[in-house]
Amino acid sequence: MKKILIATGFIFLLIVSGCSNSFAPMNPSPNNEERPNEQMKPPSNNKGNQMGMMGHGHDLPLGSSAGKNELNIPPILESDSETKNDVHYTIDAQIGQTEIFDGVQTKTLGYNSSFLGPVVKLKKGQTAHLTLKNSLEEETTFHWHGLIIDGEADGGPHTVIEPGEEKEISFDVKQDQATLWFHPHPEGKTAKQVFDGLAGLLYIEDELEDTYEYGKNDIPLIIQDRTFDDDKQLNYEAVKDPDGTMGETLLINGTVDPRLTVNKEKVRLRLLNGSNMRNYTIQLNNGEKFEQIASDGGLLNEAAELSELQLTPSERAEIVIDFSQFETGEEIKLMMDDETVLLPFKIKEEKPSSENTIEPVKNEIEITDEELNLPVTKEINLSGMGHHVAINDKQYDKNRIDFTQKQGETEVWEVYNEPDMMGGMIHPFHIHGTQFKVISINGEKPPKNLQGYKDTISLDPGDKAKLAVKFEEKGIYMYHCHILEHEDNGMMGQIEVE
Ligand code: C2O
Ligand code: CU
Ligand code: CU
């Protein structure tokens, strides 16, 4: 069946390929203006599907972790100086060499290190001053994914830092505790720079107390997949896929074959899907339930009990696993599907005297009646595949502002993942500079673990989500698909907040 579809698609592609240059989504010829959709979509989708289905990436299995190496825990970045009200940090994008595999140096990129980055901690109420340095040989930007920050400091494609240059940004930290992250965002080059190692965690802390301890029972997991060549090098151009680059080697916090040693206690895992396109369905090998306590933008109203959790690129989830229920030596593993092991745990005998806790109800996040009654004022249509991905039939143009919105005013965005004749694919839709609330998905109230602040929402083909979106700051912000190759291919738009 699949073959027939491919063949049909291919013949169709041949027929329409004569006009394949003229359906560039941005320039429908004047007499087509009224029916741009019909004109443009069939060829673009078919071409996209050819690439998606025949490309090397899309069924690429990920190798299970054999648990040979204890998980690397990223260091916490030391401040240049800190008072109660201000904190100064320097963050330097660098080229380096990293021993990912025993005895082999791999060329990588990192922040303040050769690979990935440290955890940058900011406290609610502080003013942060960040000195951003580009020690790469190419331009980059520093984007603060999930942070509520003005457009100028947000680090989108407009705010390039040239090689050898630096720049300082300052902003007030206004949001509650959350696990955010930072990564580059240069136009058309985000996927490669992230692939090569540029990604770090950004923790927002607030006055809420908990008993978890970083590195001991509060553990970040930056989950990524990469392909290494025969010399164990990252060779992005060789493995790049226009529908999202997958890898066959799992890395968590940059560790291959990771395992985590834990005590018989509650452990808080802060998951980040830092992959270019791969989705993970997080679960335990024994089917046991775990709790999700936070989503992208911070703590949920109350913990959600789950046995499965989907994480698409750029999404975060904080989960708590209670290891006191398991036996020492029992084989407990975090999985990404029924078969693939992400992280085997080694359970130590030691049992702490008290239980780790976090005050459960912190955020009173709910959809207000007012928000429920707001009309849809922004419509976002996600379509296409490969190089023909588009938002509202357009591809990113740095000189075009697609939408405007008023600072501090909530608007309802309706985001639709338009399926194509061959199905389509999941698009994780992300908005900069805000944490939004999910009003509904396909008309239904979202599941409990999506009833919190989000900056990315995963949409299956055919899904339509309503989001309550408010920007606290002003400036130009991106919204885009977080499959990094889709973003680079132009599945991105701009909103100006005034
Ligand atoms: Cu992780 Cu444009 O964002
Ligand atoms: Cu972002
Ligand atoms: Cu996409």
Short mmCIF file of C-alpha atoms and ligand atoms in Angstrom, two decimals:
data_model
loop_
_atom_site.label_atom_id
_atom_site.label_comp_id
_atom_site.label_asym_id
_atom_site.label_seq_id
_atom_site.Cartn_x
_atom_site.Cartn_y
_atom_site.Cartn_z
CA MET A 1 0.00 0.00 0.00
CA LYS A 2 2.76 2.35 0.95
CA LYS A 3 4.56 1.62 -2.32
CA ILE A 4 1.51 2.43 -4.34
CA LEU A 5 1.11 5.71 -2.55
CA ILE A 6 4.71 6.59 -3.19
CA ALA A 7 4.38 5.64 -6.86
CA THR A 8 1.19 7.61 -7.27
CA GLY A 9 2.74 10.54 -5.55
CA PHE A 10 5.78 10.29 -7.74
CA ILE A 11 3.81 10.26 -10.97
CA PHE A 12 1.78 13.15 -9.73
CA LEU A 13 4.96 14.94 -8.82
CA LEU A 14 6.26 14.39 -12.37
CA ILE A 15 3.09 15.86 -13.80
CA VAL A 16 3.17 18.93 -11.69
CA SER A 17 6.90 19.34 -11.51
CA GLY A 18 6.81 21.70 -14.46
CA CYS A 19 5.32 24.34 -12.24
CA SER A 20 7.18 23.43 -9.11
CA ASN A 21 9.18 26.63 -9.18
CA SER A 22 6.21 28.86 -9.53
CA PHE A 23 4.27 27.62 -6.53
CA ALA A 24 6.65 29.22 -4.11
CA PRO A 25 4.05 29.85 -1.44
CA MET A 26 4.80 33.53 -1.10
CA ASN A 27 4.20 34.61 -4.68
CA PRO A 28 1.00 33.32 -6.10
CA SER A 29 0.66 34.94 -9.50
CA PRO A 30 -1.98 37.69 -9.49
CA ASN A 31 -4.72 35.72 -11.25
CA ASN A 32 -4.32 32.88 -8.79
CA GLU A 33 -4.75 35.08 -5.84
CA GLU A 34 -8.22 33.93 -4.99
CA ARG A 35 -7.40 30.26 -4.88
CA PRO A 36 -3.85 30.08 -3.70
CA ASN A 37 -4.53 26.96 -1.66
CA GLU A 38 -5.73 24.78 -4.49
CA GLN A 39 -2.92 26.01 -6.67
CA MET A 40 -0.15 25.39 -4.29
CA LYS A 41 -0.87 22.53 -2.01
CA PRO A 42 -0.98 19.33 -4.02
CA PRO A 43 2.45 19.73 -5.55
CA SER A 44 4.07 20.94 -2.41
CA ASN A 45 2.66 18.14 -0.31
CA ASN A 46 3.56 15.47 -2.75
CA LYS A 47 7.03 16.66 -3.20
CA GLY A 48 7.38 16.94 0.51
CA ASN A 49 6.16 13.43 1.03
CA GLN A 50 8.59 12.02 -1.47
CA MET A 51 11.38 13.48 0.48
CA GLY A 52 9.93 12.58 3.82
CA MET A 53 9.14 9.00 3.00
CA MET A 54 12.15 8.23 0.89
CA GLY A 55 14.61 10.26 2.88
CA HIS A 56 17.01 8.51 5.18
CA GLY A 57 15.65 9.85 8.38
CA HIS A 58 12.14 8.95 9.02
CA ASP A 59 12.12 5.41 10.13
CA LEU A 60 15.57 5.55 11.61
CA PRO A 61 15.47 3.52 14.81
CA LEU A 62 17.21 4.85 17.87
CA GLY A 63 19.61 2.54 19.65
CA SER A 64 18.72 1.67 23.24
CA SER A 65 20.97 2.85 26.02
CA ALA A 66 23.11 -0.02 27.27
CA GLY A 67 23.64 1.90 30.52
CA LYS A 68 27.42 1.78 30.38
CA ASN A 69 28.10 5.35 31.48
CA GLU A 70 26.85 7.28 34.50
CA LEU A 71 24.85 10.25 33.28
CA ASN A 72 26.68 13.54 32.95
CA ILE A 73 25.12 16.26 35.11
CA PRO A 74 25.61 19.72 33.60
CA PRO A 75 27.36 22.17 35.91
CA ILE A 76 25.50 25.19 37.24
CA LEU A 77 26.91 28.36 35.71
CA GLU A 78 28.72 30.55 38.20
CA SER A 79 27.67 34.17 38.10
CA ASP A 80 30.17 36.95 37.43
CA SER A 81 28.55 38.72 40.36
CA GLU A 82 25.26 38.52 42.19
CA THR A 83 23.30 40.62 44.64
CA LYS A 84 19.75 40.20 45.80
CA ASN A 85 18.52 42.33 42.92
CA ASP A 86 20.98 41.71 40.12
CA VAL A 87 22.86 38.83 38.60
CA HIS A 88 25.55 38.94 35.91
CA TYR A 89 26.51 36.01 33.73
CA THR A 90 28.76 35.54 30.70
CA ILE A 91 27.68 32.99 28.15
CA ASP A 92 30.16 32.11 25.43
CA ALA A 93 29.34 30.04 22.33
CA GLN A 94 32.45 28.03 21.58
CA ILE A 95 34.02 25.45 19.30
CA GLY A 96 35.58 22.48 21.04
CA GLN A 97 36.41 18.80 21.16
CA THR A 98 34.56 16.38 23.37
CA GLU A 99 35.25 12.78 24.31
CA ILE A 100 31.74 11.45 23.75
CA PHE A 101 33.09 7.99 22.89
CA ASP A 102 36.00 6.48 24.80
CA GLY A 103 39.32 7.63 23.43
CA VAL A 104 37.88 9.64 20.53
CA GLN A 105 37.66 13.40 20.23
CA THR A 106 34.53 14.63 18.48
CA LYS A 107 34.35 18.20 17.16
CA THR A 108 31.43 19.88 18.91
CA LEU A 109 29.96 23.24 19.87
CA GLY A 110 29.01 24.30 23.36
CA TYR A 111 28.30 27.18 25.71
CA ASN A 112 31.15 27.88 28.15
CA SER A 113 32.32 24.35 27.41
CA SER A 114 33.01 22.16 24.45
CA PHE A 115 29.56 20.57 24.31
CA LEU A 116 26.05 21.63 25.33
CA GLY A 117 26.05 24.14 28.18
CA PRO A 118 25.75 24.79 31.89
CA VAL A 119 22.48 25.39 33.71
CA VAL A 120 21.83 29.12 33.92
CA LYS A 121 19.83 29.94 37.05
CA LEU A 122 17.72 33.06 37.32
CA LYS A 123 15.58 34.11 40.25
CA LYS A 124 12.17 35.65 39.94
CA GLY A 125 12.43 39.32 40.92
CA GLN A 126 16.04 39.72 39.86
CA THR A 127 17.37 41.75 36.98
CA ALA A 128 19.58 39.57 34.84
CA HIS A 129 22.53 40.94 32.88
CA LEU A 130 23.89 38.52 30.35
CA THR A 131 27.06 39.07 28.36
CA LEU A 132 26.72 37.00 25.21
CA LYS A 133 29.90 36.11 23.35
CA ASN A 134 30.24 34.51 19.98
CA SER A 135 33.52 32.59 19.76
CA LEU A 136 32.30 30.55 16.80
CA GLU A 137 33.43 31.03 13.21
CA GLU A 138 29.91 31.86 12.08
CA GLU A 139 27.09 34.11 13.18
CA THR A 140 24.76 33.00 15.91
CA THR A 141 22.01 34.29 18.21
CA PHE A 142 21.13 33.43 21.81
CA HIS A 143 17.46 32.57 22.14
CA TRP A 144 15.80 32.04 25.54
CA HIS A 145 13.16 29.47 24.82
CA GLY A 146 10.17 29.90 27.13
CA LEU A 147 11.37 33.09 28.77
CA ILE A 148 9.09 36.10 29.04
CA ILE A 149 11.43 38.75 27.70
CA ASP A 150 11.26 41.70 25.30
CA GLY A 151 11.63 40.98 21.61
CA GLU A 152 15.01 42.68 21.30
CA ALA A 153 16.58 40.43 23.97
CA ASP A 154 14.72 37.28 22.92
CA GLY A 155 17.47 36.33 20.49
CA GLY A 156 15.46 35.59 17.37
CA PRO A 157 17.02 35.72 13.90
CA HIS A 158 17.14 39.55 13.91
CA THR A 159 19.62 39.80 16.74
CA VAL A 160 22.69 38.24 15.22
CA ILE A 161 26.04 38.34 17.00
CA GLU A 162 28.92 38.14 14.57
CA PRO A 163 31.93 35.88 15.20
CA GLY A 164 34.28 37.46 17.74
CA GLU A 165 31.65 39.93 18.94
CA GLU A 166 29.73 40.22 22.16
CA LYS A 167 26.60 41.91 23.38
CA GLU A 168 24.92 42.54 26.71
CA ILE A 169 21.25 42.09 27.41
CA SER A 170 19.37 42.95 30.61
CA PHE A 171 15.89 42.01 31.63
CA ASP A 172 13.72 41.50 34.68
CA VAL A 173 12.85 37.95 35.61
CA LYS A 174 9.10 37.94 36.11
CA GLN A 175 7.89 34.41 35.80
CA ASP A 176 7.49 31.59 38.30
CA GLN A 177 9.84 28.66 38.54
CA ALA A 178 10.22 26.75 35.31
CA THR A 179 12.62 24.63 33.33
CA LEU A 180 13.43 26.59 30.18
CA TRP A 181 16.30 26.33 27.76
CA PHE A 182 18.47 28.34 25.41
CA HIS A 183 19.74 27.65 21.94
CA PRO A 184 20.84 29.51 18.80
CA HIS A 185 18.34 30.88 16.28
CA PRO A 186 20.22 32.26 13.24
CA GLU A 187 18.10 32.31 10.09
CA GLY A 188 18.38 29.00 8.24
CA LYS A 189 21.15 27.69 10.51
CA THR A 190 19.44 26.81 13.76
CA ALA A 191 19.24 23.07 13.09
CA LYS A 192 22.94 22.66 12.37
CA GLN A 193 24.13 24.69 15.36
CA VAL A 194 21.85 22.81 17.75
CA PHE A 195 22.86 19.50 16.16
CA ASP A 196 26.52 20.33 16.73
CA GLY A 197 25.89 20.93 20.44
CA LEU A 198 24.52 24.38 21.19
CA ALA A 199 21.79 23.92 23.80
CA GLY A 200 21.65 24.68 27.50
CA LEU A 201 19.15 24.76 30.33
CA LEU A 202 17.71 27.87 31.93
CA TYR A 203 16.13 27.40 35.34
CA ILE A 204 13.83 30.03 36.80
CA GLU A 205 13.60 29.83 40.56
CA ASP A 206 11.07 31.47 42.84
CA GLU A 207 10.23 31.61 46.52
CA LEU A 208 8.53 28.22 46.52
CA GLU A 209 10.46 25.76 48.66
CA ASP A 210 11.10 22.17 47.85
CA THR A 211 13.41 19.50 49.22
CA TYR A 212 14.90 18.32 45.95
CA GLU A 213 18.60 18.72 45.41
CA TYR A 214 20.20 19.37 42.04
CA GLY A 215 22.29 16.48 40.78
CA LYS A 216 21.13 14.17 43.56
CA ASN A 217 17.41 13.73 43.16
CA ASP A 218 16.63 16.66 40.85
CA ILE A 219 18.11 15.68 37.52
CA PRO A 220 17.92 17.35 34.11
CA LEU A 221 17.63 15.08 31.08
CA ILE A 222 18.43 16.74 27.75
CA ILE A 223 17.32 14.04 25.33
CA GLN A 224 18.85 14.13 21.85
CA ASP A 225 19.52 11.80 18.96
CA ARG A 226 22.51 12.14 16.69
CA THR A 227 24.23 10.30 13.89
CA PHE A 228 28.01 10.06 14.05
CA ASP A 229 30.10 9.20 11.01
CA ASP A 230 32.70 6.43 10.89
CA ASP A 231 35.22 8.70 12.59
CA LYS A 232 32.67 9.46 15.32
CA GLN A 233 32.21 13.00 14.05
CA LEU A 234 28.99 14.96 13.69
CA ASN A 235 28.52 15.60 10.01
CA TYR A 236 25.26 17.51 9.73
CA GLU A 237 25.27 18.09 5.98
CA ALA A 238 25.66 14.35 5.34
CA VAL A 239 22.66 13.32 7.44
CA LYS A 240 20.42 16.36 7.13
CA ASP A 241 16.78 15.66 6.31
CA PRO A 242 14.48 18.50 5.22
CA ASP A 243 11.70 17.00 7.34
CA GLY A 244 13.81 16.84 10.43
CA THR A 245 17.09 15.15 11.09
CA MET A 246 17.02 12.02 13.18
CA GLY A 247 19.96 10.18 14.63
CA GLU A 248 20.51 6.57 15.59
CA THR A 249 22.61 7.35 18.66
CA LEU A 250 20.94 8.50 21.84
CA LEU A 251 22.58 11.16 23.96
CA ILE A 252 21.28 12.35 27.30
CA ASN A 253 23.14 15.39 28.62
CA GLY A 254 25.72 14.46 26.00
CA THR A 255 26.28 10.99 27.50
CA VAL A 256 26.10 7.92 25.25
CA ASP A 257 24.66 4.76 26.82
CA PRO A 258 23.65 6.68 29.94
CA ARG A 259 22.45 5.21 33.24
CA LEU A 260 21.39 7.00 36.39
CA THR A 261 22.08 5.84 39.92
CA VAL A 262 19.27 6.75 42.29
CA ASN A 263 18.35 6.23 45.93
CA LYS A 264 15.08 4.68 47.03
CA GLU A 265 13.32 8.01 47.09
CA LYS A 266 11.30 10.35 44.93
CA VAL A 267 13.38 11.66 42.06
CA ARG A 268 12.46 14.70 40.01
CA LEU A 269 13.48 14.42 36.37
CA ARG A 270 13.40 17.55 34.25
CA LEU A 271 12.99 16.32 30.70
CA LEU A 272 13.83 18.41 27.66
CA ASN A 273 13.37 17.07 24.17
CA GLY A 274 16.37 18.76 22.60
CA SER A 275 16.21 16.71 19.41
CA ASN A 276 15.86 18.26 15.97
CA MET A 277 12.75 16.27 15.13
CA ARG A 278 12.35 12.99 17.01
CA ASN A 279 9.34 12.52 19.32
CA TYR A 280 9.53 10.43 22.48
CA THR A 281 6.77 8.65 24.34
CA ILE A 282 8.20 8.56 27.83
CA GLN A 283 7.21 5.53 29.93
CA LEU A 284 8.61 3.05 32.42
CA ASN A 285 9.52 -0.46 31.30
CA ASN A 286 7.27 -2.02 33.96
CA GLY A 287 4.27 0.11 33.00
CA GLU A 288 4.26 1.75 36.44
CA LYS A 289 2.77 5.20 36.71
CA PHE A 290 4.70 8.37 37.41
CA GLU A 291 3.68 11.94 38.15
CA GLN A 292 4.09 14.95 35.93
CA ILE A 293 4.44 18.06 38.09
CA ALA A 294 5.41 20.71 35.54
CA SER A 295 4.97 21.49 31.86
CA ASP A 296 6.96 23.89 29.64
CA GLY A 297 6.21 27.01 31.66
CA GLY A 298 6.21 25.74 35.23
CA LEU A 299 4.30 23.76 37.82
CA LEU A 300 0.90 22.33 37.03
CA ASN A 301 -2.05 23.07 39.30
CA GLU A 302 -1.69 19.56 40.58
CA ALA A 303 0.36 16.56 39.64
CA ALA A 304 -0.93 14.47 36.73
CA GLU A 305 -0.62 10.69 37.08
CA LEU A 306 0.57 9.20 33.83
CA SER A 307 1.87 5.98 32.43
CA GLU A 308 2.89 7.64 29.16
CA LEU A 309 3.97 11.12 28.18
CA GLN A 310 4.61 12.42 24.71
CA LEU A 311 7.45 14.88 24.30
CA THR A 312 7.93 16.56 20.92
CA PRO A 313 10.93 18.77 20.09
CA SER A 314 11.53 21.62 22.56
CA GLU A 315 8.84 20.48 25.03
CA ARG A 316 9.75 20.06 28.68
CA ALA A 317 8.10 18.06 31.41
CA GLU A 318 9.10 17.58 35.00
CA ILE A 319 8.22 14.15 36.26
CA VAL A 320 8.57 12.51 39.65
CA ILE A 321 9.32 8.80 39.92
CA ASP A 322 9.01 7.22 43.33
CA PHE A 323 11.88 4.73 43.54
CA SER A 324 10.97 3.70 47.07
CA GLN A 325 8.36 1.37 45.54
CA PHE A 326 11.05 -0.64 43.71
CA GLU A 327 13.57 -3.20 44.95
CA THR A 328 17.30 -2.69 44.92
CA GLY A 329 18.61 -4.36 41.81
CA GLU A 330 15.22 -4.29 40.11
CA GLU A 331 15.52 -3.36 36.44
CA ILE A 332 13.73 -0.08 36.08
CA LYS A 333 14.21 1.83 32.86
CA LEU A 334 12.89 4.99 31.30
CA MET A 335 11.75 4.13 27.79
CA MET A 336 10.83 6.12 24.68
CA ASP A 337 8.46 3.46 23.33
CA ASP A 338 7.80 -0.21 24.04
CA GLU A 339 11.30 -1.23 23.02
CA THR A 340 13.80 1.55 23.18
CA VAL A 341 15.56 2.24 26.47
CA LEU A 342 16.40 5.85 27.17
CA LEU A 343 17.77 5.57 30.67
CA PRO A 344 18.26 2.49 32.85
CA PHE A 345 18.28 3.23 36.58
CA LYS A 346 20.58 1.69 39.12
CA ILE A 347 18.72 1.64 42.41
CA LYS A 348 20.87 1.95 45.53
CA GLU A 349 19.96 0.44 48.86
CA GLU A 350 20.07 3.73 50.66
CA LYS A 351 16.68 4.97 51.75
CA PRO A 352 16.43 8.55 52.98
CA SER A 353 14.53 9.20 56.17
CA SER A 354 12.18 11.81 54.75
CA GLU A 355 10.26 12.04 51.54
CA ASN A 356 11.04 14.64 48.90
CA THR A 357 8.24 17.06 48.43
CA ILE A 358 7.26 20.06 46.48
CA GLU A 359 4.24 22.11 47.46
CA PRO A 360 1.68 20.76 45.09
CA VAL A 361 -0.67 23.58 44.27
CA LYS A 362 1.28 26.59 43.20
CA ASN A 363 -0.16 27.82 39.98
CA GLU A 364 -3.83 28.52 39.73
CA ILE A 365 -3.80 28.16 36.02
CA GLU A 366 -7.22 27.96 34.62
CA ILE A 367 -9.03 29.16 31.59
CA THR A 368 -11.19 32.07 32.67
CA ASP A 369 -14.75 32.52 31.45
CA GLU A 370 -13.57 35.61 29.68
CA GLU A 371 -10.94 33.64 27.79
CA LEU A 372 -13.47 30.94 26.96
CA ASN A 373 -15.73 33.53 25.38
CA LEU A 374 -13.12 35.34 23.36
CA PRO A 375 -13.45 34.95 19.60
CA VAL A 376 -10.58 33.50 17.58
CA THR A 377 -8.54 36.45 16.35
CA LYS A 378 -5.44 34.70 14.99
CA GLU A 379 -5.61 31.72 12.70
CA ILE A 380 -2.51 29.66 12.08
CA ASN A 381 -2.50 27.02 9.39
CA LEU A 382 0.44 24.63 9.36
CA SER A 383 0.97 22.80 6.08
CA GLY A 384 3.38 20.99 3.82
CA MET A 385 6.50 19.00 4.31
CA GLY A 386 10.18 19.24 3.47
CA HIS A 387 11.12 22.46 1.75
CA HIS A 388 7.48 23.33 1.18
CA VAL A 389 6.39 23.73 4.74
CA ALA A 390 4.39 26.89 5.32
CA ILE A 391 2.36 28.81 7.84
CA ASN A 392 -0.76 30.36 6.34
CA ASP A 393 0.70 29.49 2.93
CA LYS A 394 3.72 31.66 3.48
CA GLN A 395 7.31 31.02 4.35
CA TYR A 396 9.39 33.13 6.70
CA ASP A 397 10.44 36.55 5.46
CA LYS A 398 12.40 38.65 7.89
CA ASN A 399 10.95 41.80 6.33
CA ARG A 400 7.34 40.77 6.78
CA ILE A 401 5.37 41.09 10.00
CA ASP A 402 2.53 38.59 9.86
CA PHE A 403 0.53 39.63 12.90
CA THR A 404 0.34 42.31 15.53
CA GLN A 405 -0.98 42.04 19.05
CA LYS A 406 -1.27 44.46 21.97
CA GLN A 407 0.98 44.03 24.99
CA GLY A 408 -0.91 42.53 27.93
CA GLU A 409 -4.00 41.61 25.90
CA THR A 410 -5.10 38.02 25.59
CA GLU A 411 -6.04 36.80 22.14
CA VAL A 412 -7.21 33.39 21.06
CA TRP A 413 -5.00 31.72 18.48
CA GLU A 414 -6.43 28.78 16.60
CA VAL A 415 -3.68 26.56 15.29
CA TYR A 416 -4.49 23.91 12.72
CA ASN A 417 -2.25 21.15 11.42
CA GLU A 418 -3.62 20.64 7.93
CA PRO A 419 -3.32 17.01 6.85
CA ASP A 420 -2.38 16.17 3.28
CA MET A 421 -3.32 13.28 1.00
CA MET A 422 -0.69 11.11 2.59
CA GLY A 423 -1.48 11.93 6.15
CA GLY A 424 0.93 14.58 7.19
CA MET A 425 3.15 14.83 10.21
CA ILE A 426 3.23 16.07 13.76
CA HIS A 427 4.28 19.70 14.06
CA PRO A 428 5.30 21.04 17.48
CA PHE A 429 4.11 24.65 17.33
CA HIS A 430 6.08 27.14 19.42
CA ILE A 431 5.63 30.84 20.24
CA HIS A 432 8.44 33.03 21.55
CA GLY A 433 8.24 35.42 24.47
CA THR A 434 5.14 33.98 26.10
CA GLN A 435 3.68 31.07 28.03
CA PHE A 436 0.22 30.33 26.72
CA LYS A 437 -2.73 28.33 28.00
CA VAL A 438 -4.40 25.59 25.98
CA ILE A 439 -8.16 26.29 25.83
CA SER A 440 -9.06 23.24 23.79
CA ILE A 441 -7.79 20.62 21.39
CA ASN A 442 -10.31 19.59 18.74
CA GLY A 443 -13.00 21.24 20.85
CA GLU A 444 -12.18 19.27 23.98
CA LYS A 445 -10.64 20.36 27.22
CA PRO A 446 -6.95 19.42 27.14
CA PRO A 447 -5.66 16.55 29.30
CA LYS A 448 -4.51 17.45 32.79
CA ASN A 449 -0.83 17.64 31.93
CA LEU A 450 -1.57 20.25 29.26
CA GLN A 451 -3.59 22.38 31.68
CA GLY A 452 -0.54 24.41 32.56
CA TYR A 453 1.69 26.96 30.89
CA LYS A 454 3.06 25.87 27.55
CA ASP A 455 5.24 27.47 24.92
CA THR A 456 5.07 24.56 22.48
CA ILE A 457 2.08 22.44 21.59
CA SER A 458 2.27 19.26 19.63
CA LEU A 459 -0.36 18.89 16.91
CA ASP A 460 -1.14 15.68 15.08
CA PRO A 461 -2.31 15.98 11.46
CA GLY A 462 -5.88 17.26 11.56
CA ASP A 463 -5.60 18.67 15.07
CA LYS A 464 -6.90 22.11 15.84
CA ALA A 465 -5.96 23.78 19.11
CA LYS A 466 -7.21 26.99 20.66
CA LEU A 467 -4.64 28.86 22.70
CA ALA A 468 -5.02 31.84 25.02
CA VAL A 469 -1.95 33.91 24.17
CA LYS A 470 -0.77 36.99 26.02
CA PHE A 471 2.52 38.85 25.66
CA GLU A 472 3.79 40.74 28.70
CA GLU A 473 6.57 42.49 26.82
CA LYS A 474 6.92 44.30 23.50
CA GLY A 475 8.84 43.55 20.36
CA ILE A 476 9.01 41.21 17.42
CA TYR A 477 8.65 37.52 18.21
CA MET A 478 8.82 34.36 16.14
CA TYR A 479 6.28 31.58 16.09
CA HIS A 480 7.21 28.41 14.29
CA CYS A 481 7.33 24.66 14.03
CA HIS A 482 10.05 23.35 16.34
CA ILE A 483 11.17 20.62 14.01
CA LEU A 484 14.36 22.58 13.48
CA GLU A 485 14.61 21.82 9.77
CA HIS A 486 11.02 23.00 9.28
CA GLU A 487 11.91 26.20 11.08
CA ASP A 488 15.01 26.65 8.91
CA ASN A 489 12.94 25.88 5.81
CA GLY A 490 10.65 28.78 6.61
CA MET A 491 7.83 27.31 8.72
CA MET A 492 7.99 30.45 10.81
CA GLY A 493 6.19 33.75 11.10
CA GLN A 494 6.57 36.99 13.04
CA ILE A 495 4.31 38.83 15.40
CA GLU A 496 4.92 42.37 16.55
CA VAL A 497 3.69 43.17 20.03
CA GLU A 498 3.00 46.87 20.57
CU1 C2O B 1 13.31 26.94 20.80
CU2 C2O B 1 12.30 29.73 18.11
O1 C2O B 1 12.74 28.37 19.51
CU CU B 2 11.66 29.83 21.46
CU CU B 3 6.91 21.00 11.27
#
